[in-house]
Tab-separated table of C-alpha atoms in Angstrom:
chain	number	residue	atom	x	y	z
A	7	MET	CA	-58.549	24.770	-20.704
A	8	GLU	CA	-59.616	27.876	-18.798
A	9	THR	CA	-63.290	27.317	-19.633
A	10	ARG	CA	-65.492	24.320	-18.923
A	11	PRO	CA	-66.581	22.101	-21.820
A	12	ASP	CA	-69.963	22.402	-23.438
A	13	ASN	CA	-72.502	19.777	-22.420
A	14	VAL	CA	-70.475	18.181	-19.588
A	15	ASP	CA	-71.379	19.241	-16.047
A	16	ASP	CA	-70.333	17.983	-12.626
A	17	GLU	CA	-73.268	15.574	-12.470
A	18	ASP	CA	-72.265	13.971	-15.783
A	19	LEU	CA	-68.734	13.624	-14.485
A	20	SER	CA	-69.840	12.118	-11.160
A	21	ILE	CA	-71.955	9.529	-12.953
A	22	GLY	CA	-69.104	8.618	-15.305
A	23	LEU	CA	-66.586	8.290	-12.472
A	24	ALA	CA	-68.872	6.066	-10.411
A	25	GLU	CA	-70.011	3.899	-13.307
A	26	HIS	CA	-66.671	3.351	-15.014
A	27	PHE	CA	-64.042	3.800	-12.291
A	28	GLY	CA	-65.845	3.071	-9.039
A	29	ILE	CA	-64.993	6.548	-7.753
A	30	VAL	CA	-67.725	8.156	-5.654
A	31	ALA	CA	-66.847	11.841	-5.749
A	32	THR	CA	-67.271	13.788	-2.507
A	33	THR	CA	-65.608	16.982	-3.721
A	34	MET	CA	-65.064	18.198	-7.262
A	35	SER	CA	-63.567	21.439	-8.563
A	36	TYR	CA	-62.785	22.533	-12.096
A	37	ALA	CA	-59.047	23.055	-12.688
A	38	PRO	CA	-58.426	25.810	-15.282
A	39	VAL	CA	-55.025	24.495	-16.342
A	40	GLY	CA	-53.412	23.353	-19.566
A	41	PHE	CA	-54.575	23.905	-23.114
A	42	GLY	CA	-56.686	21.449	-25.062
A	43	ASP	CA	-58.314	19.195	-22.469
A	44	HIS	CA	-60.561	19.980	-19.493
A	45	HIS	CA	-59.563	18.978	-15.969
A	46	TRP	CA	-61.057	18.572	-12.504
A	47	HIS	CA	-59.634	17.887	-9.049
A	48	VAL	CA	-61.710	15.128	-7.467
A	49	THR	CA	-61.710	13.541	-4.018
A	50	GLY	CA	-63.327	10.118	-3.664
A	51	ASP	CA	-65.272	8.840	-0.668
A	52	ASP	CA	-62.234	6.718	0.238
A	53	GLY	CA	-60.021	9.816	0.396
A	54	GLY	CA	-58.383	9.167	-2.968
A	55	GLN	CA	-57.167	12.263	-4.818
A	56	TRP	CA	-57.651	12.285	-8.586
A	57	PHE	CA	-56.875	14.495	-11.561
A	58	VAL	CA	-59.740	13.876	-13.966
A	59	THR	CA	-59.505	14.727	-17.661
A	60	VAL	CA	-62.307	15.193	-20.180
A	61	SER	CA	-61.105	15.295	-23.793
A	62	ASP	CA	-63.086	16.905	-26.596
A	63	LEU	CA	-62.664	14.324	-29.339
A	64	THR	CA	-63.562	16.824	-32.054
A	65	HIS	CA	-60.294	18.618	-31.225
A	66	LYS	CA	-57.983	15.579	-31.047
A	67	GLN	CA	-56.923	15.380	-34.672
A	68	HIS	CA	-53.528	13.942	-33.719
A	69	CYS	CA	-55.454	10.957	-32.294
A	70	GLY	CA	-57.856	10.641	-35.229
A	71	PRO	CA	-59.714	12.783	-37.789
A	72	THR	CA	-63.187	12.018	-36.409
A	73	ALA	CA	-64.512	11.798	-32.866
A	74	GLU	CA	-64.829	8.013	-33.193
A	75	THR	CA	-61.300	7.466	-34.500
A	76	ALA	CA	-59.900	10.021	-32.045
A	77	CYS	CA	-61.410	8.065	-29.155
A	78	ALA	CA	-59.766	4.878	-30.412
A	79	GLY	CA	-56.457	6.679	-30.911
A	80	LEU	CA	-56.598	8.262	-27.461
A	81	ARG	CA	-57.347	4.865	-25.946
A	82	GLU	CA	-54.284	3.388	-27.698
A	83	ALA	CA	-52.099	6.227	-26.454
A	84	MET	CA	-53.241	5.883	-22.846
A	85	GLU	CA	-52.882	2.090	-23.030
A	86	THR	CA	-49.299	2.642	-24.165
A	87	ALA	CA	-48.576	4.938	-21.215
A	88	ALA	CA	-50.132	2.474	-18.776
A	89	THR	CA	-48.103	-0.408	-20.225
A	90	LEU	CA	-44.839	1.540	-20.052
A	91	ARG	CA	-45.397	2.106	-16.356
A	92	GLU	CA	-46.869	-1.305	-15.477
A	93	ARG	CA	-44.681	-3.541	-17.664
A	94	ASP	CA	-41.431	-1.607	-17.859
A	95	GLY	CA	-41.478	0.157	-14.513
A	96	LEU	CA	-40.984	3.618	-16.016
A	97	ASP	CA	-41.843	5.493	-12.843
A	98	PHE	CA	-41.670	8.904	-14.544
A	99	VAL	CA	-44.706	8.040	-16.693
A	100	VAL	CA	-47.860	9.547	-15.187
A	101	ALA	CA	-50.257	6.914	-16.480
A	102	PRO	CA	-54.049	6.786	-16.223
A	103	ARG	CA	-55.989	4.564	-13.867
A	104	ARG	CA	-57.734	1.688	-15.590
A	105	SER	CA	-61.510	1.607	-15.623
A	106	ARG	CA	-63.528	-1.309	-14.286
A	107	GLY	CA	-63.495	-2.726	-17.801
A	108	GLY	CA	-59.712	-2.445	-18.030
A	109	SER	CA	-59.538	0.448	-20.475
A	110	PRO	CA	-57.704	3.644	-19.477
A	111	VAL	CA	-60.181	5.768	-21.485
A	112	VAL	CA	-63.980	5.595	-21.582
A	113	ALA	CA	-66.430	7.518	-23.748
A	114	LEU	CA	-68.812	9.822	-21.900
A	115	ASP	CA	-70.798	10.339	-25.105
A	116	ASP	CA	-70.057	10.602	-28.818
A	117	ARG	CA	-67.941	13.742	-28.314
A	118	PHE	CA	-66.194	13.551	-24.927
A	119	ALA	CA	-63.893	10.938	-23.375
A	120	LEU	CA	-62.953	10.465	-19.724
A	121	SER	CA	-59.654	9.435	-18.141
A	122	VAL	CA	-58.465	9.486	-14.528
A	123	PHE	CA	-54.962	10.136	-13.207
A	124	PRO	CA	-53.464	10.248	-9.730
A	125	ARG	CA	-53.337	13.788	-8.390
A	126	ILE	CA	-49.667	14.540	-7.762
A	127	ALA	CA	-48.409	17.587	-5.906
A	128	GLY	CA	-45.684	19.344	-7.847
A	129	GLN	CA	-44.628	22.233	-10.037
A	130	SER	CA	-45.008	22.268	-13.814
A	131	GLY	CA	-43.331	24.593	-16.284
A	132	ASP	CA	-44.461	26.536	-19.330
A	133	PHE	CA	-44.278	25.130	-22.840
A	134	ARG	CA	-42.441	28.269	-24.016
A	135	GLN	CA	-39.807	27.911	-21.295
A	136	GLU	CA	-36.215	27.019	-22.199
A	137	LEU	CA	-34.677	24.613	-19.719
A	138	PRO	CA	-31.222	25.278	-18.278
A	139	GLY	CA	-28.577	22.720	-19.171
A	140	ALA	CA	-28.796	20.600	-16.013
A	141	GLU	CA	-32.581	20.266	-16.209
A	142	ARG	CA	-32.433	19.584	-19.944
A	143	ASP	CA	-29.969	16.765	-19.293
A	144	GLN	CA	-32.327	15.327	-16.690
A	145	VAL	CA	-35.136	15.253	-19.248
A	146	LEU	CA	-32.775	13.714	-21.801
A	147	GLY	CA	-32.121	10.957	-19.273
A	148	LEU	CA	-35.846	10.207	-19.072
A	149	LEU	CA	-36.140	10.215	-22.849
A	150	ALA	CA	-33.190	7.845	-23.189
A	151	ARG	CA	-34.978	5.375	-20.883
A	152	LEU	CA	-38.206	5.781	-22.839
A	153	HIS	CA	-36.556	5.366	-26.233
A	154	ARG	CA	-34.822	2.153	-25.104
A	155	SER	CA	-38.149	0.575	-24.103
A	156	ALA	CA	-39.715	-2.046	-26.337
A	157	PRO	CA	-42.784	-0.489	-27.980
A	158	PRO	CA	-46.038	-1.781	-26.451
A	159	ALA	CA	-48.362	-3.365	-28.997
A	160	SER	CA	-50.744	-0.437	-28.542
A	161	THR	CA	-48.169	2.230	-29.477
A	162	PRO	CA	-49.735	4.449	-32.153
A	163	ALA	CA	-47.972	4.933	-35.453
A	164	THR	CA	-47.141	8.505	-36.399
A	165	VAL	CA	-46.991	10.278	-39.732
A	166	LEU	CA	-44.595	13.024	-40.672
A	167	ASP	CA	-47.205	15.363	-42.126
A	168	PRO	CA	-48.571	17.674	-39.407
A	169	PRO	CA	-52.178	17.035	-38.371
A	170	GLY	CA	-54.469	19.406	-40.201
A	171	ARG	CA	-52.126	19.991	-43.125
A	172	ALA	CA	-54.904	19.505	-45.680
A	173	ASP	CA	-57.054	22.038	-43.825
A	174	LEU	CA	-54.114	24.441	-43.725
A	175	GLU	CA	-53.609	24.185	-47.475
A	176	ASN	CA	-57.341	24.693	-48.029
A	177	THR	CA	-57.152	27.771	-45.824
A	178	LEU	CA	-54.345	29.214	-47.944
A	179	ALA	CA	-56.532	28.702	-51.007
A	180	GLU	CA	-59.506	30.495	-49.423
A	181	LEU	CA	-58.060	33.806	-48.281
A	182	SER	CA	-60.019	36.120	-50.584
A	183	ALA	CA	-63.401	35.766	-48.850
A	184	PRO	CA	-63.987	37.122	-45.318
A	185	TRP	CA	-64.017	34.703	-42.374
A	186	SER	CA	-67.006	34.925	-40.066
A	187	GLY	CA	-66.397	32.432	-37.273
A	188	GLY	CA	-66.154	35.018	-34.513
A	189	PRO	CA	-64.174	37.991	-33.192
A	190	PHE	CA	-60.772	36.567	-34.138
A	191	ALA	CA	-61.769	35.290	-37.589
A	192	GLU	CA	-60.999	38.333	-39.731
A	193	PRO	CA	-57.868	39.354	-37.784
A	194	ALA	CA	-56.577	35.796	-38.259
A	195	ARG	CA	-57.319	35.869	-41.986
A	196	LYS	CA	-55.439	39.147	-42.377
A	197	LEU	CA	-52.412	37.729	-40.561
A	198	VAL	CA	-52.395	34.746	-42.899
A	199	VAL	CA	-52.808	36.934	-45.991
A	200	ASP	CA	-49.690	38.859	-44.972
A	201	ALA	CA	-47.807	35.620	-44.285
A	202	GLU	CA	-49.062	33.551	-47.243
A	203	GLU	CA	-45.764	33.459	-49.144
A	204	LEU	CA	-43.863	32.595	-45.963
A	205	LEU	CA	-46.260	29.757	-45.136
A	206	ARG	CA	-46.016	28.221	-48.596
A	207	THR	CA	-42.224	28.399	-48.310
A	208	ARG	CA	-42.291	26.667	-44.931
A	209	LEU	CA	-44.524	23.901	-46.287
A	210	ALA	CA	-41.990	23.352	-49.073
A	211	ASP	CA	-39.178	23.342	-46.478
A	212	PHE	CA	-41.115	20.730	-44.544
A	213	ASP	CA	-41.539	18.467	-47.572
A	214	ARG	CA	-37.832	18.660	-48.386
A	215	LEU	CA	-36.794	17.828	-44.812
A	216	ALA	CA	-39.386	15.045	-44.539
A	217	GLU	CA	-38.029	13.348	-47.649
A	218	GLN	CA	-34.503	13.644	-46.272
A	219	VAL	CA	-35.527	12.038	-42.970
A	220	ARG	CA	-37.445	9.261	-44.739
A	221	ARG	CA	-34.370	8.417	-46.811
A	222	SER	CA	-32.143	8.339	-43.722
A	223	GLY	CA	-33.715	5.099	-42.492
A	224	ARG	CA	-33.306	6.080	-38.841
A	225	PRO	CA	-34.906	3.531	-36.487
A	226	GLN	CA	-38.171	4.411	-34.779
A	227	VAL	CA	-38.647	4.344	-31.018
A	228	VAL	CA	-41.420	5.051	-28.527
A	229	THR	CA	-41.641	8.841	-28.282
A	230	HIS	CA	-43.689	11.002	-25.937
A	231	GLY	CA	-44.318	13.608	-28.621
A	232	GLU	CA	-44.437	16.767	-26.506
A	233	PRO	CA	-41.835	16.586	-23.688
A	234	HIS	CA	-41.698	20.368	-23.268
A	235	PRO	CA	-41.614	22.000	-19.799
A	236	GLY	CA	-45.402	22.357	-19.773
A	237	ASN	CA	-45.636	18.550	-19.693
A	238	LEU	CA	-43.009	18.128	-16.988
A	239	LEU	CA	-43.975	17.887	-13.323
A	240	ARG	CA	-41.383	18.358	-10.577
A	241	THR	CA	-42.655	16.611	-7.442
A	242	GLU	CA	-42.141	17.920	-3.939
A	243	ASP	CA	-39.370	15.365	-3.383
A	244	GLY	CA	-37.546	16.472	-6.535
A	245	HIS	CA	-38.510	13.743	-8.993
A	246	LEU	CA	-39.271	14.712	-12.580
A	247	LEU	CA	-42.369	13.224	-14.214
A	248	LEU	CA	-43.794	13.312	-17.751
A	249	ILE	CA	-47.521	13.972	-18.126
A	250	ASP	CA	-49.954	14.205	-21.080
A	251	TRP	CA	-49.222	11.035	-23.057
A	252	ASP	CA	-51.939	11.448	-25.690
A	253	THR	CA	-49.211	12.280	-28.247
A	254	VAL	CA	-47.156	9.115	-27.631
A	255	GLY	CA	-46.143	7.324	-30.832
A	256	LEU	CA	-43.513	5.512	-32.861
A	257	ALA	CA	-41.099	7.933	-34.514
A	258	VAL	CA	-37.436	8.812	-34.786
A	259	PRO	CA	-35.978	10.080	-31.466
A	260	GLU	CA	-35.796	13.640	-32.779
A	261	ARG	CA	-39.572	13.912	-32.448
A	262	ASP	CA	-38.897	14.340	-28.725
A	263	LEU	CA	-35.429	15.851	-28.819
A	264	ALA	CA	-36.425	18.752	-31.077
A	265	LEU	CA	-38.625	20.209	-28.343
A	266	LEU	CA	-35.615	20.532	-26.058
A	267	SER	CA	-33.212	22.058	-28.577
A	268	GLY	CA	-32.581	22.351	-32.283
A	269	ASP	CA	-28.833	22.288	-31.637
A	270	PRO	CA	-27.296	18.788	-31.594
A	271	ALA	CA	-24.523	20.061	-29.308
A	272	ALA	CA	-27.088	20.844	-26.591
A	273	LEU	CA	-28.296	17.231	-26.780
A	274	GLY	CA	-24.905	15.680	-26.130
A	275	HIS	CA	-26.050	13.964	-22.930
A	276	TYR	CA	-28.579	11.961	-24.941
A	277	ALA	CA	-25.836	10.856	-27.342
A	278	GLU	CA	-23.700	9.786	-24.371
A	279	LEU	CA	-26.521	7.700	-22.908
A	280	THR	CA	-27.725	6.065	-26.119
A	281	GLY	CA	-24.799	6.169	-28.536
A	282	ASN	CA	-27.063	7.906	-31.073
A	283	ASP	CA	-26.161	11.374	-32.337
A	284	PRO	CA	-29.220	13.542	-33.066
A	285	ASP	CA	-29.718	14.283	-36.756
A	286	PRO	CA	-29.834	18.041	-37.557
A	287	ALA	CA	-32.314	17.562	-40.417
A	288	ALA	CA	-34.701	15.554	-38.242
A	289	LEU	CA	-34.443	18.122	-35.444
A	290	ALA	CA	-35.306	20.908	-37.883
A	291	LEU	CA	-38.150	18.865	-39.360
A	292	TYR	CA	-39.864	18.293	-36.034
A	293	ARG	CA	-39.395	21.878	-34.853
A	294	LEU	CA	-41.053	23.011	-38.077
A	295	ARG	CA	-43.751	20.353	-37.753
A	296	TRP	CA	-44.608	21.620	-34.269
A	297	SER	CA	-45.181	25.146	-35.602
A	298	LEU	CA	-47.229	23.989	-38.600
A	299	THR	CA	-49.379	21.784	-36.363
A	300	ASP	CA	-50.090	24.680	-34.013
A	301	LEU	CA	-50.834	26.973	-36.947
A	302	ALA	CA	-53.379	24.557	-38.426
A	303	GLU	CA	-55.074	24.109	-35.042
A	304	PHE	CA	-55.347	27.831	-34.316
A	305	LEU	CA	-56.692	28.625	-37.785
A	306	GLU	CA	-59.289	25.862	-37.584
A	307	TRP	CA	-60.412	27.334	-34.271
A	308	PHE	CA	-60.740	30.872	-35.609
A	309	ARG	CA	-62.482	29.808	-38.822
A	310	SER	CA	-65.058	27.913	-36.740
A	311	PRO	CA	-67.750	29.528	-34.560
A	312	HIS	CA	-66.091	30.983	-31.449
A	313	LEU	CA	-66.461	33.681	-28.811
A	314	ARG	CA	-63.962	35.929	-27.091
A	315	THR	CA	-62.890	33.945	-24.021
A	316	THR	CA	-59.718	33.480	-22.023
A	317	ASP	CA	-59.002	30.392	-24.115
A	318	THR	CA	-59.460	32.115	-27.485
A	319	GLU	CA	-57.333	35.038	-26.295
A	320	MET	CA	-54.609	32.527	-25.399
A	321	ALA	CA	-55.045	30.943	-28.824
A	322	TRP	CA	-54.637	34.337	-30.504
A	323	ALA	CA	-51.373	34.890	-28.634
A	324	GLY	CA	-50.350	31.390	-29.679
A	325	LEU	CA	-51.121	32.152	-33.318
A	326	THR	CA	-48.978	35.290	-33.361
A	327	ASP	CA	-46.129	33.485	-31.570
A	328	THR	CA	-46.342	30.611	-34.046
A	329	LEU	CA	-46.128	32.925	-37.045
A	330	GLU	CA	-43.060	34.561	-35.521
A	331	ASN	CA	-41.453	31.136	-35.013
A	332	LEU	CA	-42.102	30.349	-38.670
A	333	ARG	CA	-40.528	33.655	-39.711
A	334	THR	CA	-37.354	32.989	-37.710
A	335	PHE	CA	-37.044	29.301	-38.663
A	336	THR	CA	-33.810	28.662	-40.542
A	337	PRO	CA	-33.835	25.421	-42.551
A	338	PRO	CA	-30.559	23.472	-42.580
């Protein structure tokens, strides 16, 4: 996030790092990167370089509907990432450091959770970026290795319904009264009013595709969940790494593949490596699910109390982009 979290300052972070991870911070700077979590660059008194993440558990619905369940879900996800690297030797997994108690995630309080990652020099992409064929094939190679791995016991289950679907449907039923959460509330409501018929159609498309995928009986594998360019890190020596494993979970392979392309022909390298041809219906389902998930998250934000900040301006741009993606979506 561009802005610091409420109620967590550098002193809170220093205490948490020392108490739970044995890291005595000598320098600490807020890193305004990413979207969703809050990050700091930290140097320890031993010279160690760390990328420290504070997660707002009230905005982690994909990990759990409440702060308490989200903390447990985030802990399972990070345990899965750590196991994939430690047990299976998946060197492209950027996994968290374990705390003194062995957990990769610790609660700072009843709202925020803390995790610590190695700070790695490299270049990341943008989640809207489309990878050229050679780079896409490289990512498909990583995903093939991931999908062949035995699921760690901690691997979270996933559900097909997008997180926040119930809230989204409630929103569609409550469009007549003004929204008063902040500066983007009424503009967001008006966008949704104009798109109401489209959104109900896309929810029906989703249900039809979900039933088709359920009936297919395709085997589930360990998936990253969001292997888009924004979660890829190219190191200075040319290696490609996957970051942000809070969305890891058991699902059909298309949960990952759909973020690289909706065209099975563009995913041919994956089929060559695994012997599994991507399913067009499952690809369409997960591309649609991504958009509906983003839509629900943005609308929850704008219906809640908010101010005009760099982050909410980014969210507004995300909302308009998401609605355009839903308009251009063509169901198979």
